[in-house]
Amino acid sequence: MKKKLLLTMMVFALGLAVLGCSDKKKDDNTDDKAKVEENKETKKEEKKEEEKVYNVGDNFTFKDWGITISNTEVVDNITSGSIVFSPQTEGNKLFHVFLTATNNGKEKDVFLPTRVFNNDVYVEVIHGDEELKPTALLGYGSEMVGKSIEAQASEEGEITFEVPETVASSTDELLLRFKSGNDTVSVKVR
């Protein structure tokens, strides 16, 4: 009987020791995670400070592209001949961006490819914490997403984003952000 009692007490003590060690590790892990999150926030803030923000009408260079945003508008739909492009979600609007893109590279390249790899340039609309991707208007002749442009040539066209009514009617700042790898450049469009 004494052996069973002694064995039970040893197992219980071992269990407490393991439990005590695992709690310590969890606390250490939580501290480590907090430090990592803090570092991420610091890096984000530093990056925001470094990022240049342009205005509509400014000409800027990003990677091999010269870009000028000439105008923006919010519309219910876009008509091209007999085709009408409307938002897929009822109540949403289309945010229309008019721009010129110049391929400053040495080879023909695709501006804003539909499938982004490595350091391809892509674009999004930033409204607060929301990041909205462009809406590809298949068959729309002025569409710049996926547009192939010869080296040293320029093309005028449009990028369209489907945005919620709350974004469309808001007076809050709206940014158009071009990204490639870790590099970004923004244009204040509202």
CSV table of C-alpha atoms in Angstrom, one decimal:
chain,number,residue,atom,x,y,z
A,1,MET,CA,0.0,0.0,0.0
A,2,LYS,CA,2.9,2.4,0.9
A,3,LYS,CA,4.4,1.7,-2.6
A,4,LYS,CA,1.2,2.6,-4.4
A,5,LEU,CA,0.8,5.8,-2.3
A,6,LEU,CA,4.5,6.7,-2.9
A,7,LEU,CA,4.1,5.9,-6.7
A,8,THR,CA,1.0,8.0,-6.9
A,9,MET,CA,2.6,11.0,-5.1
A,10,MET,CA,5.7,10.8,-7.5
A,11,VAL,CA,3.4,10.7,-10.6
A,12,PHE,CA,1.5,13.7,-9.2
A,13,ALA,CA,4.7,15.6,-8.4
A,14,LEU,CA,6.0,14.9,-11.9
A,15,GLY,CA,2.8,16.1,-13.4
A,16,LEU,CA,3.0,19.3,-11.5
A,17,ALA,CA,6.6,19.8,-12.5
A,18,VAL,CA,5.7,19.3,-16.2
A,19,LEU,CA,2.7,21.6,-15.9
A,20,GLY,CA,4.8,24.3,-14.2
A,21,CYS,CA,7.4,24.2,-16.9
A,22,SER,CA,4.9,24.4,-19.7
A,23,ASP,CA,3.3,27.5,-18.1
A,24,LYS,CA,6.7,29.2,-18.0
A,25,LYS,CA,7.2,28.4,-21.7
A,26,LYS,CA,3.8,29.8,-22.6
A,27,ASP,CA,4.7,33.0,-20.7
A,28,ASP,CA,8.0,33.2,-22.6
A,29,ASN,CA,6.2,32.5,-25.9
A,30,THR,CA,3.7,35.2,-25.2
A,31,ASP,CA,6.5,37.7,-24.5
A,32,ASP,CA,8.3,36.7,-27.7
A,33,LYS,CA,5.1,37.1,-29.7
A,34,ALA,CA,4.5,40.5,-28.2
A,35,LYS,CA,8.0,41.6,-29.1
A,36,VAL,CA,7.6,40.3,-32.7
A,37,GLU,CA,4.3,42.2,-33.1
A,38,GLU,CA,5.9,45.3,-31.6
A,39,ASN,CA,8.8,45.1,-34.1
A,40,LYS,CA,6.4,44.6,-37.0
A,41,GLU,CA,4.4,47.7,-35.9
A,42,THR,CA,7.7,49.7,-35.6
A,43,LYS,CA,8.8,48.6,-39.1
A,44,LYS,CA,5.3,49.5,-40.5
A,45,GLU,CA,5.5,53.0,-39.0
A,46,GLU,CA,9.1,53.5,-40.3
A,47,LYS,CA,8.0,52.4,-43.8
A,48,LYS,CA,5.0,54.8,-43.7
A,49,GLU,CA,7.3,57.6,-42.8
A,50,GLU,CA,9.7,56.8,-45.7
A,51,GLU,CA,6.9,56.3,-48.3
A,52,LYS,CA,6.4,59.2,-50.7
A,53,VAL,CA,2.8,60.2,-51.4
A,54,TYR,CA,2.0,61.8,-54.7
A,55,ASN,CA,-1.1,63.7,-55.8
A,56,VAL,CA,-3.3,63.3,-58.8
A,57,GLY,CA,-1.5,65.0,-61.8
A,58,ASP,CA,2.0,64.2,-60.5
A,59,ASN,CA,4.3,62.2,-62.7
A,60,PHE,CA,6.4,59.6,-60.8
A,61,THR,CA,8.6,56.6,-61.5
A,62,PHE,CA,8.1,53.2,-59.9
A,63,LYS,CA,10.4,50.4,-60.9
A,64,ASP,CA,10.5,50.5,-64.8
A,65,TRP,CA,7.2,52.5,-65.0
A,66,GLY,CA,6.5,56.1,-65.4
A,67,ILE,CA,3.0,56.7,-64.1
A,68,THR,CA,0.7,59.7,-64.1
A,69,ILE,CA,-2.8,59.6,-62.5
A,70,SER,CA,-4.8,62.2,-64.4
A,71,ASN,CA,-8.3,61.9,-62.8
A,72,THR,CA,-10.6,59.7,-60.8
A,73,GLU,CA,-14.4,59.3,-60.5
A,74,VAL,CA,-17.0,57.2,-58.8
A,75,VAL,CA,-19.7,55.8,-61.1
A,76,ASP,CA,-22.6,53.4,-60.9
A,77,ASN,CA,-21.5,51.6,-64.1
A,78,ILE,CA,-19.2,51.9,-67.2
A,79,THR,CA,-20.5,51.7,-70.7
A,80,SER,CA,-18.4,50.6,-73.7
A,81,GLY,CA,-20.4,50.3,-76.9
A,82,SER,CA,-23.3,48.0,-76.1
A,83,ILE,CA,-21.5,46.5,-73.0
A,84,VAL,CA,-22.4,47.8,-69.5
A,85,PHE,CA,-20.0,47.0,-66.7
A,86,SER,CA,-21.6,47.1,-63.2
A,87,PRO,CA,-20.5,46.2,-59.7
A,88,GLN,CA,-21.0,42.5,-58.9
A,89,THR,CA,-22.3,43.4,-55.4
A,90,GLU,CA,-25.6,45.3,-55.2
A,91,GLY,CA,-25.1,48.8,-53.7
A,92,ASN,CA,-21.4,49.0,-54.6
A,93,LYS,CA,-19.9,51.6,-56.9
A,94,LEU,CA,-17.0,51.6,-59.4
A,95,PHE,CA,-14.0,53.7,-58.6
A,96,HIS,CA,-12.5,54.7,-61.9
A,97,VAL,CA,-8.8,55.8,-62.2
A,98,PHE,CA,-7.5,57.4,-65.4
A,99,LEU,CA,-3.8,57.2,-65.9
A,100,THR,CA,-0.9,57.1,-68.3
A,101,ALA,CA,1.8,54.4,-68.0
A,102,THR,CA,5.2,54.5,-69.7
A,103,ASN,CA,7.4,51.4,-69.9
A,104,ASN,CA,10.8,52.8,-69.2
A,105,GLY,CA,12.3,49.3,-69.5
A,106,LYS,CA,14.3,47.8,-72.3
A,107,GLU,CA,11.7,45.1,-73.2
A,108,LYS,CA,8.0,44.8,-73.7
A,109,ASP,CA,6.3,44.3,-70.3
A,110,VAL,CA,2.9,43.9,-68.7
A,111,PHE,CA,1.6,46.7,-66.6
A,112,LEU,CA,-0.2,45.5,-63.5
A,113,PRO,CA,-0.3,41.8,-64.4
A,114,THR,CA,-3.4,39.8,-63.5
A,115,ARG,CA,-1.2,37.2,-61.8
A,116,VAL,CA,1.5,38.7,-59.7
A,117,PHE,CA,4.8,37.0,-59.2
A,118,ASN,CA,8.0,38.0,-57.4
A,119,ASN,CA,8.6,41.7,-58.0
A,120,ASP,CA,5.7,42.4,-60.4
A,121,VAL,CA,4.0,45.8,-59.9
A,122,TYR,CA,0.4,45.6,-58.6
A,123,VAL,CA,-2.1,48.2,-57.3
A,124,GLU,CA,-4.7,48.5,-54.6
A,125,VAL,CA,-7.0,51.2,-53.2
A,126,ILE,CA,-6.4,51.9,-49.5
A,127,HIS,CA,-9.2,53.2,-47.4
A,128,GLY,CA,-8.3,53.1,-43.7
A,129,ASP,CA,-7.4,49.5,-43.0
A,130,GLU,CA,-9.2,48.2,-46.2
A,131,GLU,CA,-7.2,47.1,-49.2
A,132,LEU,CA,-9.3,46.8,-52.4
A,133,LYS,CA,-8.0,45.0,-55.5
A,134,PRO,CA,-8.8,46.2,-59.0
A,135,THR,CA,-11.7,44.7,-60.9
A,136,ALA,CA,-10.8,43.4,-64.3
A,137,LEU,CA,-13.3,44.5,-66.9
A,138,LEU,CA,-12.8,41.8,-69.5
A,139,GLY,CA,-13.4,43.2,-73.0
A,140,TYR,CA,-13.1,46.8,-71.9
A,141,GLY,CA,-10.7,48.4,-74.4
A,142,SER,CA,-9.3,51.0,-72.0
A,143,GLU,CA,-8.4,48.5,-69.2
A,144,MET,CA,-4.8,48.9,-68.0
A,145,VAL,CA,-4.7,45.8,-65.7
A,146,GLY,CA,-2.7,43.2,-67.7
A,147,LYS,CA,-1.9,45.7,-70.5
A,148,SER,CA,1.2,44.8,-72.5
A,149,ILE,CA,3.2,47.9,-73.4
A,150,GLU,CA,6.3,48.0,-75.6
A,151,ALA,CA,9.6,49.3,-74.3
A,152,GLN,CA,9.8,53.1,-74.2
A,153,ALA,CA,6.1,53.4,-75.1
A,154,SER,CA,3.2,55.0,-73.2
A,155,GLU,CA,-0.4,54.0,-73.0
A,156,GLU,CA,-3.4,55.9,-71.6
A,157,GLY,CA,-6.2,53.9,-69.9
A,158,GLU,CA,-8.1,53.1,-66.8
A,159,ILE,CA,-8.1,51.0,-63.7
A,160,THR,CA,-11.4,50.1,-62.0
A,161,PHE,CA,-12.1,49.1,-58.4
A,162,GLU,CA,-15.4,47.9,-57.0
A,163,VAL,CA,-15.9,49.8,-53.8
A,164,PRO,CA,-18.6,49.7,-51.1
A,165,GLU,CA,-21.0,52.7,-50.9
A,166,THR,CA,-19.4,53.7,-47.6
A,167,VAL,CA,-16.0,54.1,-49.3
A,168,ALA,CA,-17.6,55.8,-52.4
A,169,SER,CA,-19.5,58.4,-50.4
A,170,SER,CA,-16.9,58.9,-47.6
A,171,THR,CA,-14.7,62.1,-47.5
A,172,ASP,CA,-11.9,60.1,-45.8
A,173,GLU,CA,-8.5,59.9,-47.4
A,174,LEU,CA,-8.3,57.4,-50.3
A,175,LEU,CA,-4.9,56.2,-51.5
A,176,LEU,CA,-3.9,54.4,-54.7
A,177,ARG,CA,-0.9,52.2,-53.7
A,178,PHE,CA,1.4,50.6,-56.2
A,179,LYS,CA,3.5,47.8,-54.8
A,180,SER,CA,6.3,45.6,-55.9
A,181,GLY,CA,8.0,43.3,-53.4
A,182,ASN,CA,8.7,45.5,-50.3
A,183,ASP,CA,8.6,48.7,-52.3
A,184,THR,CA,5.5,50.9,-52.4
A,185,VAL,CA,4.4,54.3,-53.7
A,186,SER,CA,1.1,56.0,-53.1
A,187,VAL,CA,-1.1,58.6,-54.8
A,188,LYS,CA,-3.6,60.5,-52.7
A,189,VAL,CA,-6.7,60.3,-54.9
A,190,ARG,CA,-9.1,61.8,-52.3
